[in-house]
Amino acid sequence: MRNHELIERLSHLVGDNGLVLDAEGQGPYVRDWLGKWQGSTPVVVRPRNATEVSAVMRLCHQTRTPVVPQGGNTGMSGGATPDGSGAQVILSLNRMKRIREVDPVNNTLCADAGVLLADVQAAAREVGRFFPLSLGAEGSCTIGGNLATNAGGTAVLRYGNTRDLALGLEVVLPDGRVWNGLRGLRKDNAGYDLKSLFIGSEGTLGIITGAVLKLYPAPAGRVAAWVGADTPAQIVALLSRMQGVCGERLTAFEMMSAHCLDLVVAHVSGAASPLAARHAYHALLELSDTEPAGLPALLEAALGAALEDGVIQDCVVAMNDTQVQTLWRLREGISQAQVRAGKAVKHDIALPISRLAAFVEEADLALVSDFPGLPIINFGHIGDGNLHYNVLLPPDVAPAEYARLTAALNRRVHDLVAQRGGSISAEHGVGQLRRDELRRYKSPVEMDLMLMIKRALDPNQLMNPGKLL
Ligand code: FAD
Ligand code: MLT
Ligand code: ZN
């Protein structure tokens, strides 16, 4: 079917306001947040509800039109960007913003997939509950995108990944049928766990249109600390101690190298190092509780002991919310600072926490020897074993050199990760960034199982072609 015919039929399904046709309007949809990928599309379709998504998908199925689902377009792996063929329709969920139900007794919230993560958090707060998923992009990413990437973020240590926070899903299948799995049940063994198939499938199996999410009691207070240490091994030792002493009250534990802090101080206005001396590594940790009275004393006692035992070199504590937020702004400024500083070769790796420090030591040595002079930007969610072990290239690096270095650095870093039983894709998704890497590191059996699932659900290969598989 010709484009103009397709567009006319789509406009009958979603109305003229539901289509973006002009190049200027399409701009923010066809390039990604990092500015790394740029594609093209005949049309951005913006349905208002699952019924309209279903009608759009039925039409795309009949006409064999490939579809790229898109939420807030904050993804880091190019998963929401179409290719350059001009044949792939973008299906944006950004008009589906309804909180359908909040049930504080069942501790659940049901939302359209296009609701911003920050709005889900706010809706939970309004009924005295807490939705714990938390990431730097929470003001612009959608809950559908979080589910499709199985996003992680900074609260995984205590509450788990997005997968752990979802009880039910509504999904429009590639042929337009709607699967209503919006069950708010904590026990449901009636057959295969279908929702888990779609969570983390990055738009390759269907369109997530709604979800039932878990809510938690709202923490009544939090305290935090910024720590200076010499090595990742010391940071890991502190993590272990804090978990032992604080249990579930330890809600976040992040690590960043001195280089990351330097970048934030240089590129984020108002940012300043919290400690007087320079340290090779820093940790940001947070304690929270529904009964916060004992938190300051607990934090001070635990850190005091760590200082005395030489596990860490220095620390500063944040005892009110303004101070806590100031520390978090430093951590959350890293992504933006990196973009401003140059072109990063990004890695999103996971390792058993017990092997993290040895990995960093070995990888640092390998990179300093094989890629001298390239700054390593090492930070991440060390409490979950997830590091963004990135390498910064100059902003004006030539495209061919960028591609050559990316391939060489990927091989060096990912081989080390694989040797230590890690994963090359922890929380950002595979998208187009790591698609070829995935094939290299997954066993033929695992790849075959994934391809069988893909063929069963999307036999015409119309869902987000070129991503993940
Ligand atoms: P998009 O970018 O629009 O899409 C991401 C993928 O999901 C694509 O493959 C797309 O096709 C698919 N998709 C989107 N919506 C749907 C749907 N409804 N149905 C089916 N498929 C869909 N990520 C983390 O995990 N942890 C972090 O700490 C973190 N921090 C970030 C900080 C910043 C500053 C930024 C810019 C990004 C960060 N991210 C982080 C990455 C990103 O925010 C997450 O991947 C997020 O989950 C993407 O949501 P989105 O709505 O923007 O999805
Ligand atoms: C983070 O942890 O800040 C994010 O995942 C974003 C990034 O890697 O830049
Ligand atoms: Zn992250």
Coordinates of C-alpha atoms and ligand atoms in Angstrom, one line a residue:
M1 CA 0.0 0.0 0.0
R2 CA 1.2 3.5 -0.8
N3 CA 2.1 5.8 2.0
H4 CA -0.7 8.3 1.3
E5 CA -3.3 5.6 1.3
L6 CA -1.9 4.2 4.6
I7 CA -1.9 7.7 6.1
E8 CA -5.5 8.3 5.1
R9 CA -6.7 5.0 6.6
L10 CA -4.7 5.8 9.8
S11 CA -6.3 9.2 10.1
H12 CA -9.7 7.5 10.1
L13 CA -8.6 5.4 13.1
V14 CA -6.9 8.1 15.3
G15 CA -8.1 11.4 13.8
D16 CA -5.9 14.0 12.2
N17 CA -4.5 15.2 15.6
G18 CA -3.3 11.7 16.1
L19 CA -0.8 11.9 13.2
V20 CA 2.4 13.8 12.9
L21 CA 3.3 14.2 9.2
D22 CA 5.6 17.2 8.8
A23 CA 9.4 16.9 9.1
E24 CA 9.7 19.5 11.8
G25 CA 7.0 17.8 14.0
Q26 CA 8.6 14.4 13.4
G27 CA 12.1 15.7 14.5
P28 CA 11.9 14.7 18.2
Y29 CA 10.5 11.3 17.3
V30 CA 13.1 10.2 14.7
R31 CA 16.2 10.9 16.7
D32 CA 17.2 9.6 20.1
W33 CA 18.1 11.4 23.4
L34 CA 21.8 10.8 23.0
G35 CA 21.8 12.1 19.4
K36 CA 23.4 8.9 18.2
W37 CA 20.7 7.6 16.0
Q38 CA 18.6 9.3 13.3
G39 CA 15.9 7.6 11.3
S40 CA 12.9 8.5 9.2
T41 CA 9.2 7.6 9.1
P42 CA 6.2 8.2 6.9
V43 CA 4.1 9.0 9.9
V44 CA 4.0 9.1 13.7
V45 CA 0.7 7.6 14.9
R46 CA -0.6 8.7 18.3
P47 CA -3.6 6.6 19.4
R48 CA -5.7 7.6 22.4
N49 CA -6.5 4.2 23.9
A50 CA -6.0 0.5 23.5
T51 CA -8.9 0.2 21.1
E52 CA -7.2 2.6 18.7
V53 CA -3.9 0.9 19.2
S54 CA -5.6 -2.4 18.2
A55 CA -7.1 -0.8 15.1
V56 CA -3.8 0.6 14.1
M57 CA -2.0 -2.7 14.6
R58 CA -4.7 -4.6 12.6
L59 CA -4.2 -2.2 9.7
C60 CA -0.4 -2.5 9.9
H61 CA -0.7 -6.3 10.0
Q62 CA -3.0 -6.3 6.9
T63 CA -0.7 -4.0 5.0
R64 CA 2.6 -5.5 6.3
T65 CA 3.7 -2.2 7.7
P66 CA 6.6 -2.3 10.2
V67 CA 6.0 -0.6 13.5
V68 CA 8.4 1.1 16.0
P69 CA 6.7 1.6 19.4
Q70 CA 7.8 4.7 21.3
G71 CA 7.2 6.0 24.8
G72 CA 9.2 9.0 26.1
N73 CA 12.1 8.4 23.6
T74 CA 14.6 8.6 26.5
G75 CA 16.1 5.1 25.7
M76 CA 19.8 4.7 25.6
S77 CA 20.1 1.8 23.1
G78 CA 18.4 3.2 20.0
G79 CA 15.4 1.0 20.5
A80 CA 12.7 3.6 19.7
T81 CA 14.4 5.1 16.6
P82 CA 13.2 3.9 13.2
D83 CA 15.8 2.9 10.6
G84 CA 16.5 5.2 7.6
S85 CA 14.3 3.3 5.1
G86 CA 11.3 5.6 5.6
A87 CA 9.1 2.5 5.8
Q88 CA 8.7 2.1 9.6
V89 CA 5.7 3.8 11.2
I90 CA 6.3 5.2 14.7
L91 CA 3.5 4.3 17.1
S92 CA 3.8 6.8 20.0
L93 CA 2.0 6.2 23.3
N94 CA 2.3 9.8 24.3
R95 CA -1.5 10.5 24.1
M96 CA -2.3 7.6 26.5
K97 CA -1.8 9.3 29.8
R98 CA -4.7 8.0 32.0
I99 CA -4.2 6.7 35.5
R100 CA -7.0 4.2 35.3
E101 CA -7.3 3.2 38.9
V102 CA -5.5 3.5 42.3
D103 CA -6.2 0.9 44.9
P104 CA -4.4 1.7 48.2
V105 CA -5.9 -1.4 49.9
N106 CA -4.6 -3.8 47.2
N107 CA -1.5 -1.6 46.9
T108 CA -1.8 -1.3 43.2
L109 CA -2.1 1.3 40.5
C110 CA -3.4 0.7 36.9
A111 CA -2.1 3.1 34.3
D112 CA -2.0 3.7 30.5
A113 CA 1.4 2.9 29.0
G114 CA 2.0 6.5 28.1
V115 CA 1.8 7.9 31.7
L116 CA 5.1 9.5 32.6
L117 CA 7.0 7.7 35.4
A118 CA 6.9 10.9 37.5
D119 CA 3.1 11.0 37.2
V120 CA 2.8 7.4 38.3
Q121 CA 5.0 8.3 41.4
A122 CA 2.8 11.3 42.1
A123 CA -0.4 9.3 41.8
A124 CA 0.9 6.9 44.4
R125 CA 1.9 9.7 46.7
E126 CA -1.5 11.2 46.5
V127 CA -2.9 8.1 48.3
G128 CA -0.1 7.9 50.8
R129 CA 1.7 5.1 48.9
F130 CA 5.0 4.9 47.0
F131 CA 6.0 3.7 43.5
P132 CA 9.7 3.1 43.9
L133 CA 11.0 3.0 40.3
S134 CA 13.4 5.9 40.1
L135 CA 15.7 7.1 37.3
G136 CA 17.2 10.3 36.0
A137 CA 14.7 10.4 33.1
E138 CA 11.6 10.0 35.2
G139 CA 10.1 13.3 34.2
S140 CA 10.1 12.3 30.5
C141 CA 10.1 8.4 30.3
T142 CA 6.9 6.5 30.2
I143 CA 5.8 3.5 32.3
G144 CA 5.3 1.6 29.0
G145 CA 8.9 2.3 28.0
N146 CA 10.1 1.3 31.5
L147 CA 8.2 -2.0 31.1
A148 CA 9.4 -2.6 27.6
T149 CA 13.1 -2.1 28.7
N150 CA 12.7 -3.6 32.1
A151 CA 14.3 -0.4 33.4
G152 CA 16.4 -0.5 36.5
G153 CA 17.5 2.8 38.0
T154 CA 18.5 3.7 41.6
A155 CA 16.0 1.8 43.8
V156 CA 16.6 -1.7 42.5
L157 CA 18.7 -2.7 45.5
R158 CA 15.6 -2.5 47.7
Y159 CA 12.6 -2.8 45.3
G160 CA 13.8 -4.6 42.2
N161 CA 13.6 -3.9 38.5
T162 CA 10.5 -2.8 36.7
R163 CA 9.6 -6.5 36.1
D164 CA 9.4 -6.9 39.9
L165 CA 7.0 -4.0 40.1
A166 CA 4.4 -5.1 37.6
L167 CA 1.5 -7.4 38.4
G168 CA -0.4 -7.3 35.2
L169 CA -0.3 -6.0 31.6
E170 CA -2.5 -5.1 28.7
V171 CA -0.8 -5.8 25.4
V172 CA -1.9 -5.3 21.8
L173 CA -0.5 -8.1 19.7
P174 CA 1.1 -7.6 16.3
D175 CA -2.1 -8.8 14.6
G176 CA -4.2 -6.3 16.6
R177 CA -5.7 -8.6 19.1
V178 CA -5.8 -7.3 22.7
W179 CA -4.5 -9.5 25.6
N180 CA -6.1 -8.2 28.8
G181 CA -3.8 -9.4 31.6
L182 CA -4.5 -6.5 33.9
R183 CA -4.7 -8.6 37.0
G184 CA -3.7 -7.1 40.4
L185 CA -2.7 -10.4 41.9
R186 CA 0.4 -11.3 43.9
K187 CA -0.2 -15.0 43.3
D188 CA -1.3 -16.2 39.9
N189 CA 0.1 -19.5 38.6
A190 CA -2.6 -20.2 36.2
G191 CA -0.4 -21.0 33.2
Y192 CA 2.7 -19.4 31.8
D193 CA 3.8 -16.0 33.1
L194 CA 2.9 -14.2 29.8
K195 CA 3.5 -10.7 31.2
S196 CA 7.2 -11.6 31.7
L197 CA 7.6 -12.3 28.0
F198 CA 6.5 -8.7 27.1
I199 CA 8.5 -7.0 29.9
G200 CA 11.9 -6.3 28.5
S201 CA 10.9 -7.3 25.0
E202 CA 11.7 -3.8 23.7
G203 CA 8.7 -3.5 21.5
T204 CA 9.6 -6.6 19.5
L205 CA 6.6 -8.7 20.5
G206 CA 3.7 -6.3 20.9
I207 CA 2.5 -2.9 22.2
I208 CA 2.1 -2.6 26.0
T209 CA -0.9 -0.4 26.4
G210 CA -1.6 -0.6 30.2
A211 CA -0.2 -2.1 33.4
V212 CA -1.1 -2.9 37.0
L213 CA 1.8 -1.8 39.2
K214 CA 2.8 -2.6 42.8
L215 CA 2.7 0.2 45.4
Y216 CA 4.6 0.2 48.7
P217 CA 4.2 2.0 52.0
A218 CA 5.6 5.5 51.6
P219 CA 8.9 6.1 53.4
A220 CA 8.5 9.0 55.8
G221 CA 12.1 10.1 55.7
R222 CA 15.5 9.5 54.2
V223 CA 19.1 10.3 54.9
A224 CA 22.1 10.0 52.6
A225 CA 25.9 10.1 52.5
W226 CA 28.6 10.8 50.0
V227 CA 31.7 8.7 50.5
G228 CA 35.3 9.0 49.3
A229 CA 37.4 5.8 48.8
D230 CA 40.5 4.7 47.0
T231 CA 39.2 1.6 45.2
P232 CA 36.1 -0.1 44.0
A233 CA 37.0 -2.9 46.4
Q234 CA 36.6 -0.5 49.3
I235 CA 33.2 0.6 48.0
V236 CA 32.0 -3.0 47.6
A237 CA 33.2 -3.7 51.2
L238 CA 31.2 -0.7 52.4
L239 CA 28.1 -1.9 50.5
S240 CA 28.4 -5.3 52.2
R241 CA 28.8 -3.7 55.7
M242 CA 25.9 -1.3 55.2
Q243 CA 23.6 -4.2 54.0
G244 CA 24.5 -6.1 57.1
V245 CA 23.8 -3.3 59.4
C246 CA 20.9 -1.5 57.8
G247 CA 19.1 -4.4 56.0
E248 CA 16.2 -3.1 53.9
R249 CA 16.6 0.4 55.1
L250 CA 19.6 0.7 52.6
T251 CA 17.5 1.8 49.6
A252 CA 20.2 3.0 47.2
F253 CA 24.0 2.5 46.7
E254 CA 25.7 4.1 43.7
M255 CA 29.3 4.4 42.8
M256 CA 31.2 6.8 40.5
S257 CA 34.9 7.4 39.7
A258 CA 36.6 10.8 40.3
H259 CA 36.4 11.4 36.6
C260 CA 32.6 11.2 36.6
L261 CA 32.4 13.8 39.4
D262 CA 34.9 16.0 37.5
L263 CA 32.6 15.9 34.5
V264 CA 29.5 16.8 36.5
V265 CA 31.3 19.7 38.2
A266 CA 32.6 21.0 34.8
H267 CA 29.3 20.6 32.9
V268 CA 26.4 20.9 35.3
S269 CA 25.7 24.4 36.7
G270 CA 25.9 24.8 40.5
A271 CA 27.5 21.3 40.9
A272 CA 30.4 21.1 43.5
S273 CA 32.3 18.2 45.0
P274 CA 30.9 17.4 48.5
L275 CA 34.3 16.4 49.9
A276 CA 37.4 18.6 50.3
A277 CA 40.0 16.1 49.1
R278 CA 40.0 14.3 45.8
H279 CA 39.2 10.5 45.9
A280 CA 39.6 8.0 43.2
Y281 CA 36.0 6.6 43.8
H282 CA 32.9 7.9 45.4
A283 CA 29.7 6.3 46.7
L284 CA 26.3 7.8 47.2
L285 CA 24.1 5.8 49.6
E286 CA 20.7 6.4 50.9
L287 CA 18.7 5.0 53.9
S288 CA 14.9 5.4 54.1
D289 CA 12.1 4.0 56.2
T290 CA 8.5 4.4 57.1
E291 CA 9.8 5.0 60.6
P292 CA 12.8 7.3 60.0
A293 CA 13.6 8.4 63.6
G294 CA 16.6 6.1 64.0
L295 CA 18.1 6.7 60.5
P296 CA 20.6 9.5 61.2
A297 CA 22.2 7.6 64.2
L298 CA 22.3 4.4 62.2
L299 CA 24.0 6.1 59.3
E300 CA 26.5 7.9 61.4
A301 CA 27.4 4.9 63.4
A302 CA 27.9 2.7 60.4
L303 CA 30.0 5.2 58.5
G304 CA 32.0 6.1 61.7
A305 CA 32.9 2.4 62.0
A306 CA 33.9 2.2 58.3
L307 CA 36.1 5.3 58.6
E308 CA 37.7 3.9 61.8
D309 CA 38.4 0.6 60.1
G310 CA 39.9 2.3 57.1
V311 CA 37.3 0.9 54.7
I312 CA 36.6 4.4 53.4
Q313 CA 38.6 7.6 53.5
D314 CA 36.1 10.3 54.1
C315 CA 32.3 11.0 54.0
V316 CA 29.7 13.7 54.4
V317 CA 26.1 13.0 55.5
A318 CA 22.9 14.6 54.3
M319 CA 20.2 14.7 57.0
N320 CA 17.5 16.7 55.4
D321 CA 15.7 16.4 52.0
T322 CA 17.4 19.4 50.4
Q323 CA 20.8 18.1 51.3
V324 CA 19.9 14.6 50.0
Q325 CA 18.6 16.1 46.7
T326 CA 21.8 18.0 46.2
L327 CA 23.8 14.8 46.4
W328 CA 21.4 13.0 44.0
R329 CA 21.8 15.9 41.5
L330 CA 25.5 15.1 41.3
R331 CA 24.8 11.5 40.6
E332 CA 22.0 12.2 38.1
G333 CA 24.0 14.8 36.3
I334 CA 26.5 12.2 34.9
S335 CA 24.5 11.3 31.8
Q336 CA 24.0 15.0 30.7
A337 CA 27.6 15.8 31.6
Q338 CA 28.9 12.9 29.4
V339 CA 26.8 14.1 26.4
R340 CA 28.3 17.6 26.8
A341 CA 31.9 16.4 27.2
G342 CA 32.2 14.2 24.1
K343 CA 31.0 11.0 22.5
A344 CA 30.8 8.1 24.9
V345 CA 31.2 4.4 24.1
K346 CA 28.6 3.2 26.5
H347 CA 28.5 -0.1 28.3
D348 CA 25.7 -1.3 30.5
I349 CA 27.1 -4.3 32.2
A350 CA 26.1 -6.5 35.2
L351 CA 28.4 -8.8 37.2
P352 CA 28.0 -10.7 40.5
I353 CA 28.8 -8.0 43.1
S354 CA 31.6 -10.2 44.5
R355 CA 33.4 -10.0 41.1
L356 CA 32.9 -6.3 40.4
A357 CA 36.1 -4.9 41.9
A358 CA 38.4 -7.4 40.2
F359 CA 36.6 -6.7 36.9
V360 CA 37.3 -3.0 37.2
E361 CA 40.9 -3.6 38.1
E362 CA 41.4 -5.8 35.1
A363 CA 39.4 -3.8 32.7
D364 CA 41.2 -0.5 33.7
L365 CA 44.6 -2.1 33.1
A366 CA 43.5 -3.5 29.7
L367 CA 42.1 -0.2 28.5
V368 CA 45.0 1.9 29.8
S369 CA 47.3 -0.4 27.9
D370 CA 45.3 -0.9 24.7
F371 CA 43.6 2.5 24.5
P372 CA 46.0 5.0 26.1
G373 CA 44.7 8.4 26.9
L374 CA 41.0 7.6 26.6
P375 CA 39.1 8.6 29.9
I376 CA 37.1 5.8 31.5
I377 CA 33.8 7.0 32.9
N378 CA 32.9 4.4 35.4
F379 CA 29.7 4.7 37.4
G380 CA 26.6 2.9 38.2
H381 CA 24.3 1.0 40.4
I382 CA 26.9 -1.0 42.3
G383 CA 24.3 -2.2 44.8
D384 CA 22.8 -4.2 41.9
G385 CA 26.1 -5.2 40.3
N386 CA 25.4 -2.8 37.3
L387 CA 28.1 -0.6 36.0
H388 CA 28.1 1.9 33.2
Y389 CA 31.7 1.3 32.3
N390 CA 32.0 3.9 29.5
V391 CA 34.8 5.4 27.6
L392 CA 34.8 9.0 26.5
L393 CA 36.0 10.0 23.0
P394 CA 36.5 13.6 21.8
P395 CA 33.4 15.4 20.5
D396 CA 35.0 15.8 17.1
V397 CA 36.0 12.1 16.7
A398 CA 35.6 11.1 13.0
P399 CA 32.7 8.7 12.4
A400 CA 35.0 5.9 11.1
E401 CA 37.3 6.2 14.1
Y402 CA 34.2 6.3 16.4
A403 CA 33.0 3.0 14.8
R404 CA 36.4 1.4 15.0
L405 CA 37.0 2.3 18.6
T406 CA 33.5 1.3 19.6
A407 CA 34.0 -2.2 18.1
A408 CA 37.4 -2.6 19.7
L409 CA 36.3 -1.3 23.1
N410 CA 33.2 -3.4 23.1
R411 CA 35.2 -6.5 22.4
R412 CA 37.7 -5.8 25.2
V413 CA 35.1 -4.9 27.8
H414 CA 32.4 -7.4 26.9
D415 CA 34.8 -10.3 26.7
L416 CA 36.0 -9.6 30.3
V417 CA 32.4 -9.3 31.4
A418 CA 31.5 -12.7 29.8
Q419 CA 34.6 -14.4 31.3
R420 CA 33.4 -13.3 34.7
G421 CA 29.8 -14.6 34.2
G422 CA 28.3 -11.2 33.6
S423 CA 25.7 -9.7 31.2
I424 CA 26.4 -7.1 28.5
S425 CA 23.0 -5.6 28.9
A426 CA 21.8 -4.8 32.4
E427 CA 19.1 -2.2 32.3
H428 CA 19.1 0.0 29.1
G429 CA 18.0 -2.8 26.7
V430 CA 19.7 -4.2 23.7
G431 CA 18.0 -2.0 21.0
Q432 CA 20.2 -1.5 18.0
L433 CA 23.2 -0.7 20.1
R434 CA 24.0 -4.2 21.4
R435 CA 22.1 -6.3 18.9
D436 CA 25.2 -7.8 17.3
E437 CA 26.9 -8.2 20.7
L438 CA 23.9 -10.2 22.0
R439 CA 24.4 -12.7 19.2
R440 CA 28.0 -13.1 20.1
Y441 CA 27.5 -13.7 23.8
K442 CA 24.3 -15.7 24.0
S443 CA 24.4 -19.4 23.4
P444 CA 22.8 -20.8 20.2
V445 CA 20.2 -22.5 22.4
E446 CA 19.2 -19.2 24.1
M447 CA 19.2 -17.3 20.7
D448 CA 17.1 -20.1 19.2
L449 CA 14.5 -20.0 22.1
M450 CA 14.2 -16.2 21.7
L451 CA 13.8 -16.5 17.9
M452 CA 11.1 -19.2 18.3
I453 CA 9.2 -16.8 20.6
K454 CA 9.6 -14.0 18.2
R455 CA 8.4 -16.1 15.2
A456 CA 5.4 -17.3 17.2
L457 CA 4.2 -13.9 18.2
D458 CA 5.3 -11.8 15.3
P459 CA 5.5 -14.2 12.3
N460 CA 5.7 -11.3 9.8
Q461 CA 8.6 -9.6 11.7
L462 CA 6.7 -6.3 11.8
M463 CA 7.4 -5.3 15.4
N464 CA 10.4 -3.0 15.9
P465 CA 12.5 -4.7 13.1
G466 CA 16.3 -4.5 13.6
K467 CA 16.1 -4.2 17.4
L468 CA 17.2 -6.8 20.0
L469 CA 17.2 -9.9 17.7
Ligands
FAD1 P1 11.5 4.8 24.7 O1 12.9 5.3 24.7 O2 10.5 5.5 24.0 O3 11.5 3.2 24.2 C1 12.4 2.3 24.7 C2 12.2 0.9 24.1 O4 10.9 0.5 24.6 C3 12.1 0.9 22.6 O5 12.6 -0.3 22.2 C4 10.6 1.1 22.3 O6 10.3 0.5 21.1 C5 10.0 0.3 23.5 N1 8.7 0.8 23.9 C6 8.4 2.0 24.5 N2 7.1 2.0 24.8 C7 6.6 0.8 24.5 C8 5.3 0.3 24.7 N3 4.3 0.9 25.3 N4 5.1 -1.0 24.3 C9 6.1 -1.7 23.7 N5 7.3 -1.2 23.5 C10 7.6 0.0 23.9 N6 17.4 3.5 32.3 C11 17.5 2.7 33.3 O7 17.2 1.5 33.2 N7 18.1 3.2 34.5 C12 18.5 4.4 34.6 O8 19.0 4.8 35.7 C13 18.3 5.3 33.6 N8 18.7 6.6 33.7 C14 18.5 7.5 32.6 C15 18.9 8.8 32.8 C16 18.7 9.7 31.7 C17 19.1 11.1 31.9 C18 18.1 9.2 30.5 C19 17.9 10.1 29.3 C20 17.8 7.9 30.3 C21 18.0 7.0 31.4 N9 17.6 5.6 31.3 C22 17.8 4.8 32.4 C23 17.1 5.1 30.0 C24 15.6 5.3 29.7 O9 15.1 6.3 30.5 C25 14.9 4.0 30.1 O10 15.3 3.0 29.2 C26 13.3 4.1 30.0 O11 12.8 2.9 30.5 C27 12.8 4.3 28.6 O12 11.5 4.7 28.6 P2 10.8 5.6 27.4 O13 9.4 5.8 27.7 O14 11.6 6.8 27.2 O15 11.0 4.5 26.3
MLT2 C1 22.3 6.2 34.9 O1 22.5 5.3 35.6 O2 22.5 7.4 35.2 C2 21.7 5.9 33.6 O3 21.5 4.5 33.4 C3 22.0 6.7 32.4 C4 23.4 6.6 31.7 O4 23.9 5.5 31.6 O5 23.8 7.6 31.2
ZN3 ZN 21.9 3.3 35.0

